Amino acid sequence: MDINHKFDSKNCFNSVGVIQSELPQHRHDLRHRYLVLRNKARGIPPNKQVLLALFKAKLKKARHEVSSLVILLDDIQDADFHPLLDLLMEVDVSEIDAVDIINGSVCTLSWEYLLSLLRASSRKLRVVDLQDILFGKDFLLDLAQRGLPCQVLNLRSSHFRKLTMIGNFMRMHTLNLDSSASLTNFREECFTCMPNLKFLSLCETRITNLWTTTAALAKLPSLVELRFQNFLQDDEARKHPASDRRDDYWDSDHTEISIHDEAPSVSGESIMYRHFNEEQYLNNTDMNIDRSSEDSSDDSEVDFSSQDRETSSMELLPDAPPGLEDLVNLQNEVSFGTLDMQDDEEPFFRLSDSRLSYIAPKKCISHNPSPICFEKFYREYMIVSLPNLKILDNLPIRKVDREKAEVIFSQNFEYLPYKRKNKESVVSILQKRETRANHTRRLFPRRKSQYFYSRSLSAAKVGSAAWPALCPLSIMDTTARDDRRSYRPRQFEYHPSDASLMVFGTLDGEVIVINHESGKIVSYIPSLGTMNSVLGLCWLKNYPSKVIAGSDNGSLRLYDIRLMPPTATGSHQSAGSIMFDDFDQLTSVHVNSTDELFLASGYSKHVALYDISSGRRLQVFDDMHREHINVVKFSHHSPSIFATSSFDREVKMWDLRQKPNQPCYTALSSRGNVMVCFSPDDQYLLVSAVDNEVKQLLAVDGRLHLDFSITSTGSSQNYTRSYYMNGRDYVISGSCDEHVVRICCAQTGRRLRDVSLEGKGSGASMFVQSLRGDPFRDFSMSVLAAYIRPSSNSEIVKVNLLASSDQDKGYSYTQHSHPLFSSGG
């Protein structure tokens, strides 16, 4: 049918070459009703495309097909709104079976008008296909918060950053958010009103976090097909190269990159609806999309700052390290394995390409992957976490796949902390503890460990908080309002005995002691002399009011915070401080367990030993390594034992009692070492080398105890730092090219969780510059987070895995900065 034929609104049927007598005559059908409504608008003729859509729907009805009314938003003007709205409000009681509202390249309707049209038909709205950049932030937020009565929703190039679809989507069974280049995560309340959603596609997004993603998707009880990438057989991949994926979406009758959508059952017959399969409509639609950009949104959930254009996989991953680029570039060459379908195995529900379930498939190739697909054991984690899922990335999930996934999951992940197998409520655990304490102590002489219930409580809280609480360190400056300023932290340390205190040094050479619970500054020590960055900080344990600070210009001082005011006084503050001989290009300082000595290292092969009481430098140990020594650490309990880590790939253990000319032993890494630290009981050494090479060694002889096997990125600048948390139960690890903190069991190496750090606005991804486990609070840490933009400040972010992000919904990031070179810990 040629819809480019000249349209005659007085004789719609004859003008398109159709015999009018073919159709049953209804004086008050929707076409007639629309003409009546439109004639009320004086001087404006009826919209020809609306009349044609009504005619086509009527023609389908006469041929006993699904009578679908397809509204092209490209052809609708504001002047058409009121008659069309009145028409759609009558659709539910008309002979029309379904309403599809499609947006191609342009739309001049206001977003308020559009939403009114979308919600006019509550029972027959079937497909809504929109290009959301045309409508703006307010449209997206209203749609997400109030919902739509459609069955299929396609949001092309959606600019959600954190998806919060909490509105009423009760009828929706298919959601397609492919190529949502700004989408990074889901809000905790997302998907709570989609009980019938079966098919979800999220290809070419920026989603990375396995834990929050599966926690959000677990709220979809009907979800059977999920896609973060397109696995195509190699012959199909050649037919549909990635560069043609958008054209194929619009031009082919069966769309390889879009999940098929199921239309409502009409007269007992199930109808499969394929996107825009009316040839007449396709041939008349101009898809040369004219896209525009808007200013960056202040809302942390929606981002309109990026240019909406065809993007490659790497362009969607601005945070992706160089090593990932090679992997993506090889996606058309690398086989991801074969699918072995057993002859006696029945195919699952339905595949995006149904042939995969009926023939012995060939090798499949991944297309349009989201970054979550590159996470280690991604597929196995998804299969175990979403037990109702039947199809993942176009590939069926068979019984053997599920069994294999469960084995891999148990070997590499912790479902809950401390090997707990099932989620329990806090109330249940407390009741068990009280019951045992009051009634069964006599019957059970082999009592539970003193840590059993506290660990069970922690496991219960971690299990109920898939989105950990993240909160920036808020600093309440006590100076006059016009003198308030922002600080640029570069290093920090928790106080060893006061749970409320933390010290941090800045890029401007300041040393600030803060109550991190209240945000109040306790002591402020201004920069002395030329500009310098504080890279080394260490508290004295037996004299907890004293802290040693070292700067990159070589200066070393000991401060007594009791003698330092909370604000700058303008005078030279030498009282309460001791100066030591400089150590050029300093990166690290550390005090021994008796507070008698401290060591300093830096961009040299040497280490200096200082006496704290006298303020003298006792000795310089020359050429301890072949390259510069980034970090030096004393053990926690032996005042003469210390370890050094160097970019020469070596970690060495030393003993001052042996006049360290030779190390006790040397351990090798495959890359340059960034960090080393002792476990709290000195049983282990935790070694962090460049690009996620994290290992735990036996402190006694340097033998390998555990390799955490964190995936490398391929970047030689990805400086990794790792510390202990919860005593020595868990290890936290982060890298300066990545926005994630990984939490692993220190005894098994299994991954408990990843915590993603995200800034506000486009390109505001955060990077882990340093981190520390909170010594007083289980499953709590602080992260020094830097940003990609050099004009903005770093922040110290407090993370609490025992609390939900619901408690910190108001938190959003507004600052940006660049991760510095790997100085200190």
PDB file of C-alpha atoms in Angstrom, residues 94-261:
ATOM      1  CA  SER A  94     -13.905   0.779  20.474  1.00  0.00           C
ATOM      2  CA  GLU A  95     -13.234  -2.038  18.013  1.00  0.00           C
ATOM      3  CA  ILE A  96      -9.507  -1.210  17.992  1.00  0.00           C
ATOM      4  CA  ASP A  97      -7.457  -4.049  19.497  1.00  0.00           C
ATOM      5  CA  ALA A  98      -4.206  -2.205  20.226  1.00  0.00           C
ATOM      6  CA  VAL A  99      -2.589   1.227  20.107  1.00  0.00           C
ATOM      7  CA  ASP A 100       1.086   1.680  19.213  1.00  0.00           C
ATOM      8  CA  ILE A 101       2.723   5.082  19.635  1.00  0.00           C
ATOM      9  CA  ILE A 102       5.956   5.447  17.689  1.00  0.00           C
ATOM     10  CA  ASN A 103       8.531   8.221  17.601  1.00  0.00           C
ATOM     11  CA  GLY A 104      11.022   8.261  14.738  1.00  0.00           C
ATOM     12  CA  SER A 105      13.341  11.182  14.122  1.00  0.00           C
ATOM     13  CA  VAL A 106      11.472  14.256  15.323  1.00  0.00           C
ATOM     14  CA  CYS A 107       8.623  15.251  17.576  1.00  0.00           C
ATOM     15  CA  THR A 108       7.313  18.759  18.116  1.00  0.00           C
ATOM     16  CA  LEU A 109       4.822  17.832  20.824  1.00  0.00           C
ATOM     17  CA  SER A 110       5.565  19.070  24.312  1.00  0.00           C
ATOM     18  CA  TRP A 111       6.430  16.354  26.800  1.00  0.00           C
ATOM     19  CA  GLU A 112       3.283  17.120  28.807  1.00  0.00           C
ATOM     20  CA  TYR A 113       1.122  16.537  25.728  1.00  0.00           C
ATOM     21  CA  LEU A 114       3.002  13.346  24.909  1.00  0.00           C
ATOM     22  CA  LEU A 115       2.487  11.863  28.371  1.00  0.00           C
ATOM     23  CA  SER A 116      -1.219  12.671  28.203  1.00  0.00           C
ATOM     24  CA  LEU A 117      -1.474  10.774  24.917  1.00  0.00           C
ATOM     25  CA  LEU A 118       0.458   7.814  26.312  1.00  0.00           C
ATOM     26  CA  ARG A 119      -1.857   7.542  29.300  1.00  0.00           C
ATOM     27  CA  ALA A 120      -5.131   8.131  27.462  1.00  0.00           C
ATOM     28  CA  SER A 121      -5.727   4.443  26.764  1.00  0.00           C
ATOM     29  CA  SER A 122      -5.356   2.372  29.908  1.00  0.00           C
ATOM     30  CA  ARG A 123      -6.228  -1.064  28.467  1.00  0.00           C
ATOM     31  CA  LYS A 124      -5.169  -1.118  24.813  1.00  0.00           C
ATOM     32  CA  LEU A 125      -1.833   0.709  24.747  1.00  0.00           C
ATOM     33  CA  ARG A 126       0.565  -1.893  23.412  1.00  0.00           C
ATOM     34  CA  VAL A 127       3.893  -0.547  22.088  1.00  0.00           C
ATOM     35  CA  VAL A 128       5.543   2.748  22.989  1.00  0.00           C
ATOM     36  CA  ASP A 129       8.754   3.449  21.102  1.00  0.00           C
ATOM     37  CA  LEU A 130      10.486   6.725  21.900  1.00  0.00           C
ATOM     38  CA  GLN A 131      13.728   8.541  21.381  1.00  0.00           C
ATOM     39  CA  ASP A 132      13.836  10.230  24.747  1.00  0.00           C
ATOM     40  CA  ILE A 133      16.410  12.935  24.024  1.00  0.00           C
ATOM     41  CA  LEU A 134      13.652  14.756  22.155  1.00  0.00           C
ATOM     42  CA  PHE A 135      11.616  15.240  25.313  1.00  0.00           C
ATOM     43  CA  GLY A 136      14.012  16.118  28.129  1.00  0.00           C
ATOM     44  CA  LYS A 137      14.629  15.362  31.777  1.00  0.00           C
ATOM     45  CA  ASP A 138      11.174  16.198  33.129  1.00  0.00           C
ATOM     46  CA  PHE A 139       9.560  13.777  30.695  1.00  0.00           C
ATOM     47  CA  LEU A 140      11.851  10.953  31.799  1.00  0.00           C
ATOM     48  CA  LEU A 141      11.312  11.573  35.486  1.00  0.00           C
ATOM     49  CA  ASP A 142       7.541  11.731  35.117  1.00  0.00           C
ATOM     50  CA  LEU A 143       7.502   8.553  33.046  1.00  0.00           C
ATOM     51  CA  ALA A 144       9.673   6.704  35.568  1.00  0.00           C
ATOM     52  CA  GLN A 145       7.790   7.861  38.650  1.00  0.00           C
ATOM     53  CA  ARG A 146       4.208   7.540  37.398  1.00  0.00           C
ATOM     54  CA  GLY A 147       4.525   4.704  34.906  1.00  0.00           C
ATOM     55  CA  LEU A 148       2.753   3.782  31.658  1.00  0.00           C
ATOM     56  CA  PRO A 149      -0.022   1.298  30.821  1.00  0.00           C
ATOM     57  CA  CYS A 150       1.841  -0.094  27.782  1.00  0.00           C
ATOM     58  CA  GLN A 151       2.949  -3.678  27.223  1.00  0.00           C
ATOM     59  CA  VAL A 152       6.159  -2.899  25.342  1.00  0.00           C
ATOM     60  CA  LEU A 153       8.414   0.074  26.021  1.00  0.00           C
ATOM     61  CA  ASN A 154      11.425   0.939  23.893  1.00  0.00           C
ATOM     62  CA  LEU A 155      13.448   3.936  25.095  1.00  0.00           C
ATOM     63  CA  ARG A 156      16.076   4.482  22.462  1.00  0.00           C
ATOM     64  CA  SER A 157      19.222   6.321  23.592  1.00  0.00           C
ATOM     65  CA  SER A 158      17.782   6.753  27.058  1.00  0.00           C
ATOM     66  CA  HIS A 159      19.633   9.241  29.253  1.00  0.00           C
ATOM     67  CA  PHE A 160      18.891   7.701  32.589  1.00  0.00           C
ATOM     68  CA  ARG A 161      22.038   7.516  34.711  1.00  0.00           C
ATOM     69  CA  LYS A 162      20.515   5.580  37.589  1.00  0.00           C
ATOM     70  CA  LEU A 163      17.312   3.888  36.586  1.00  0.00           C
ATOM     71  CA  THR A 164      14.416   4.576  38.954  1.00  0.00           C
ATOM     72  CA  MET A 165      11.352   3.093  37.288  1.00  0.00           C
ATOM     73  CA  ILE A 166       9.077   3.021  40.313  1.00  0.00           C
ATOM     74  CA  GLY A 167       5.799   3.972  38.641  1.00  0.00           C
ATOM     75  CA  ASN A 168       2.922   1.700  37.657  1.00  0.00           C
ATOM     76  CA  PHE A 169       4.067  -0.546  34.807  1.00  0.00           C
ATOM     77  CA  MET A 170       1.733  -3.409  35.677  1.00  0.00           C
ATOM     78  CA  ARG A 171       0.953  -4.385  32.061  1.00  0.00           C
ATOM     79  CA  MET A 172       4.487  -4.178  30.717  1.00  0.00           C
ATOM     80  CA  HIS A 173       6.091  -7.438  29.583  1.00  0.00           C
ATOM     81  CA  THR A 174       8.968  -6.074  27.453  1.00  0.00           C
ATOM     82  CA  LEU A 175      11.432  -3.283  28.192  1.00  0.00           C
ATOM     83  CA  ASN A 176      14.227  -2.339  25.803  1.00  0.00           C
ATOM     84  CA  LEU A 177      16.865   0.159  26.935  1.00  0.00           C
ATOM     85  CA  ASP A 178      19.573  -0.768  24.431  1.00  0.00           C
ATOM     86  CA  SER A 179      22.237   1.863  23.740  1.00  0.00           C
ATOM     87  CA  SER A 180      21.442   3.780  26.910  1.00  0.00           C
ATOM     88  CA  ALA A 181      24.947   5.156  27.007  1.00  0.00           C
ATOM     89  CA  SER A 182      24.487   7.005  30.317  1.00  0.00           C
ATOM     90  CA  LEU A 183      22.902   4.170  32.287  1.00  0.00           C
ATOM     91  CA  THR A 184      25.314   2.960  34.977  1.00  0.00           C
ATOM     92  CA  ASN A 185      23.189   1.510  37.754  1.00  0.00           C
ATOM     93  CA  PHE A 186      19.746   0.971  39.252  1.00  0.00           C
ATOM     94  CA  ARG A 187      18.212   2.685  42.225  1.00  0.00           C
ATOM     95  CA  GLU A 188      17.229   0.400  45.054  1.00  0.00           C
ATOM     96  CA  GLU A 189      13.498   0.929  44.502  1.00  0.00           C
ATOM     97  CA  CYS A 190      13.633   0.295  40.739  1.00  0.00           C
ATOM     98  CA  PHE A 191      11.416  -2.441  39.212  1.00  0.00           C
ATOM     99  CA  THR A 192       9.084  -2.671  42.198  1.00  0.00           C
ATOM    100  CA  CYS A 193       5.942  -2.297  40.034  1.00  0.00           C
ATOM    101  CA  MET A 194       6.679  -4.546  37.053  1.00  0.00           C
ATOM    102  CA  PRO A 195       5.252  -7.945  38.056  1.00  0.00           C
ATOM    103  CA  ASN A 196       4.694  -9.051  34.457  1.00  0.00           C
ATOM    104  CA  LEU A 197       7.966  -7.994  32.858  1.00  0.00           C
ATOM    105  CA  LYS A 198       9.362 -11.016  31.000  1.00  0.00           C
ATOM    106  CA  PHE A 199      11.884  -9.587  28.564  1.00  0.00           C
ATOM    107  CA  LEU A 200      14.552  -6.997  29.335  1.00  0.00           C
ATOM    108  CA  SER A 201      17.350  -5.802  27.063  1.00  0.00           C
ATOM    109  CA  LEU A 202      20.238  -3.622  28.288  1.00  0.00           C
ATOM    110  CA  CYS A 203      22.869  -3.896  25.566  1.00  0.00           C
ATOM    111  CA  GLU A 204      25.459  -1.127  25.200  1.00  0.00           C
ATOM    112  CA  THR A 205      24.758   0.485  28.534  1.00  0.00           C
ATOM    113  CA  ARG A 206      27.440   1.353  31.100  1.00  0.00           C
ATOM    114  CA  ILE A 207      26.199  -1.054  33.771  1.00  0.00           C
ATOM    115  CA  THR A 208      29.077  -2.805  35.569  1.00  0.00           C
ATOM    116  CA  ASN A 209      28.085  -3.927  39.063  1.00  0.00           C
ATOM    117  CA  LEU A 210      26.970  -7.554  39.344  1.00  0.00           C
ATOM    118  CA  TRP A 211      25.632  -7.184  42.878  1.00  0.00           C
ATOM    119  CA  THR A 212      23.349  -4.175  42.590  1.00  0.00           C
ATOM    120  CA  THR A 213      22.224  -5.268  39.123  1.00  0.00           C
ATOM    121  CA  THR A 214      21.085  -8.720  40.208  1.00  0.00           C
ATOM    122  CA  ALA A 215      19.513  -7.293  43.371  1.00  0.00           C
ATOM    123  CA  ALA A 216      17.410  -4.971  41.200  1.00  0.00           C
ATOM    124  CA  LEU A 217      16.515  -7.644  38.641  1.00  0.00           C
ATOM    125  CA  ALA A 218      15.531 -10.097  41.384  1.00  0.00           C
ATOM    126  CA  LYS A 219      12.474  -7.896  41.967  1.00  0.00           C
ATOM    127  CA  LEU A 220      11.087  -8.986  38.579  1.00  0.00           C
ATOM    128  CA  PRO A 221       9.253 -12.271  39.343  1.00  0.00           C
ATOM    129  CA  SER A 222       8.313 -12.949  35.719  1.00  0.00           C
ATOM    130  CA  LEU A 223      11.664 -12.184  34.079  1.00  0.00           C
ATOM    131  CA  VAL A 224      12.692 -15.064  31.793  1.00  0.00           C
ATOM    132  CA  GLU A 225      14.844 -13.397  29.153  1.00  0.00           C
ATOM    133  CA  LEU A 226      17.631 -10.913  29.856  1.00  0.00           C
ATOM    134  CA  ARG A 227      20.226  -9.421  27.596  1.00  0.00           C
ATOM    135  CA  PHE A 228      23.334  -7.337  28.220  1.00  0.00           C
ATOM    136  CA  GLN A 229      24.918  -8.364  24.918  1.00  0.00           C
ATOM    137  CA  ASN A 230      23.892 -10.033  21.671  1.00  0.00           C
ATOM    138  CA  PHE A 231      25.264 -13.499  21.122  1.00  0.00           C
ATOM    139  CA  LEU A 232      24.834 -14.300  17.439  1.00  0.00           C
ATOM    140  CA  GLN A 233      25.989 -17.329  15.520  1.00  0.00           C
ATOM    141  CA  ASP A 234      28.976 -16.454  13.380  1.00  0.00           C
ATOM    142  CA  ASP A 235      26.973 -16.656  10.143  1.00  0.00           C
ATOM    143  CA  GLU A 236      24.361 -14.284  11.567  1.00  0.00           C
ATOM    144  CA  ALA A 237      27.101 -11.990  12.870  1.00  0.00           C
ATOM    145  CA  ARG A 238      28.453 -11.611   9.352  1.00  0.00           C
ATOM    146  CA  LYS A 239      25.000 -10.715   8.091  1.00  0.00           C
ATOM    147  CA  HIS A 240      24.493  -8.117  10.831  1.00  0.00           C
ATOM    148  CA  PRO A 241      27.772  -6.325  11.602  1.00  0.00           C
ATOM    149  CA  ALA A 242      27.806  -4.047  14.603  1.00  0.00           C
ATOM    150  CA  SER A 243      28.139  -0.964  12.410  1.00  0.00           C
ATOM    151  CA  ASP A 244      24.749  -1.720  10.842  1.00  0.00           C
ATOM    152  CA  ARG A 245      22.898  -2.497  14.027  1.00  0.00           C
ATOM    153  CA  ARG A 246      20.752   0.661  14.113  1.00  0.00           C
ATOM    154  CA  ASP A 247      19.851   0.483  10.420  1.00  0.00           C
ATOM    155  CA  ASP A 248      18.860  -3.149  10.797  1.00  0.00           C
ATOM    156  CA  TYR A 249      16.671  -2.190  13.715  1.00  0.00           C
ATOM    157  CA  TRP A 250      14.489  -0.112  11.488  1.00  0.00           C
ATOM    158  CA  ASP A 251      14.828  -1.781   8.084  1.00  0.00           C
ATOM    159  CA  SER A 252      14.464  -5.520   8.643  1.00  0.00           C
ATOM    160  CA  ASP A 253      11.283  -7.408   9.371  1.00  0.00           C
ATOM    161  CA  HIS A 254      12.934  -9.380  12.153  1.00  0.00           C
ATOM    162  CA  THR A 255      15.194  -7.356  14.387  1.00  0.00           C
ATOM    163  CA  GLU A 256      18.333  -9.073  15.615  1.00  0.00           C
ATOM    164  CA  ILE A 257      19.195  -6.524  18.259  1.00  0.00           C
ATOM    165  CA  SER A 258      15.771  -6.067  19.767  1.00  0.00           C
ATOM    166  CA  ILE A 259      13.894  -8.461  21.985  1.00  0.00           C
ATOM    167  CA  HIS A 260      10.705  -9.637  20.323  1.00  0.00           C
ATOM    168  CA  ASP A 261       7.614  -8.186  21.856  1.00  0.00           C
TER     169      ASP A 261
END
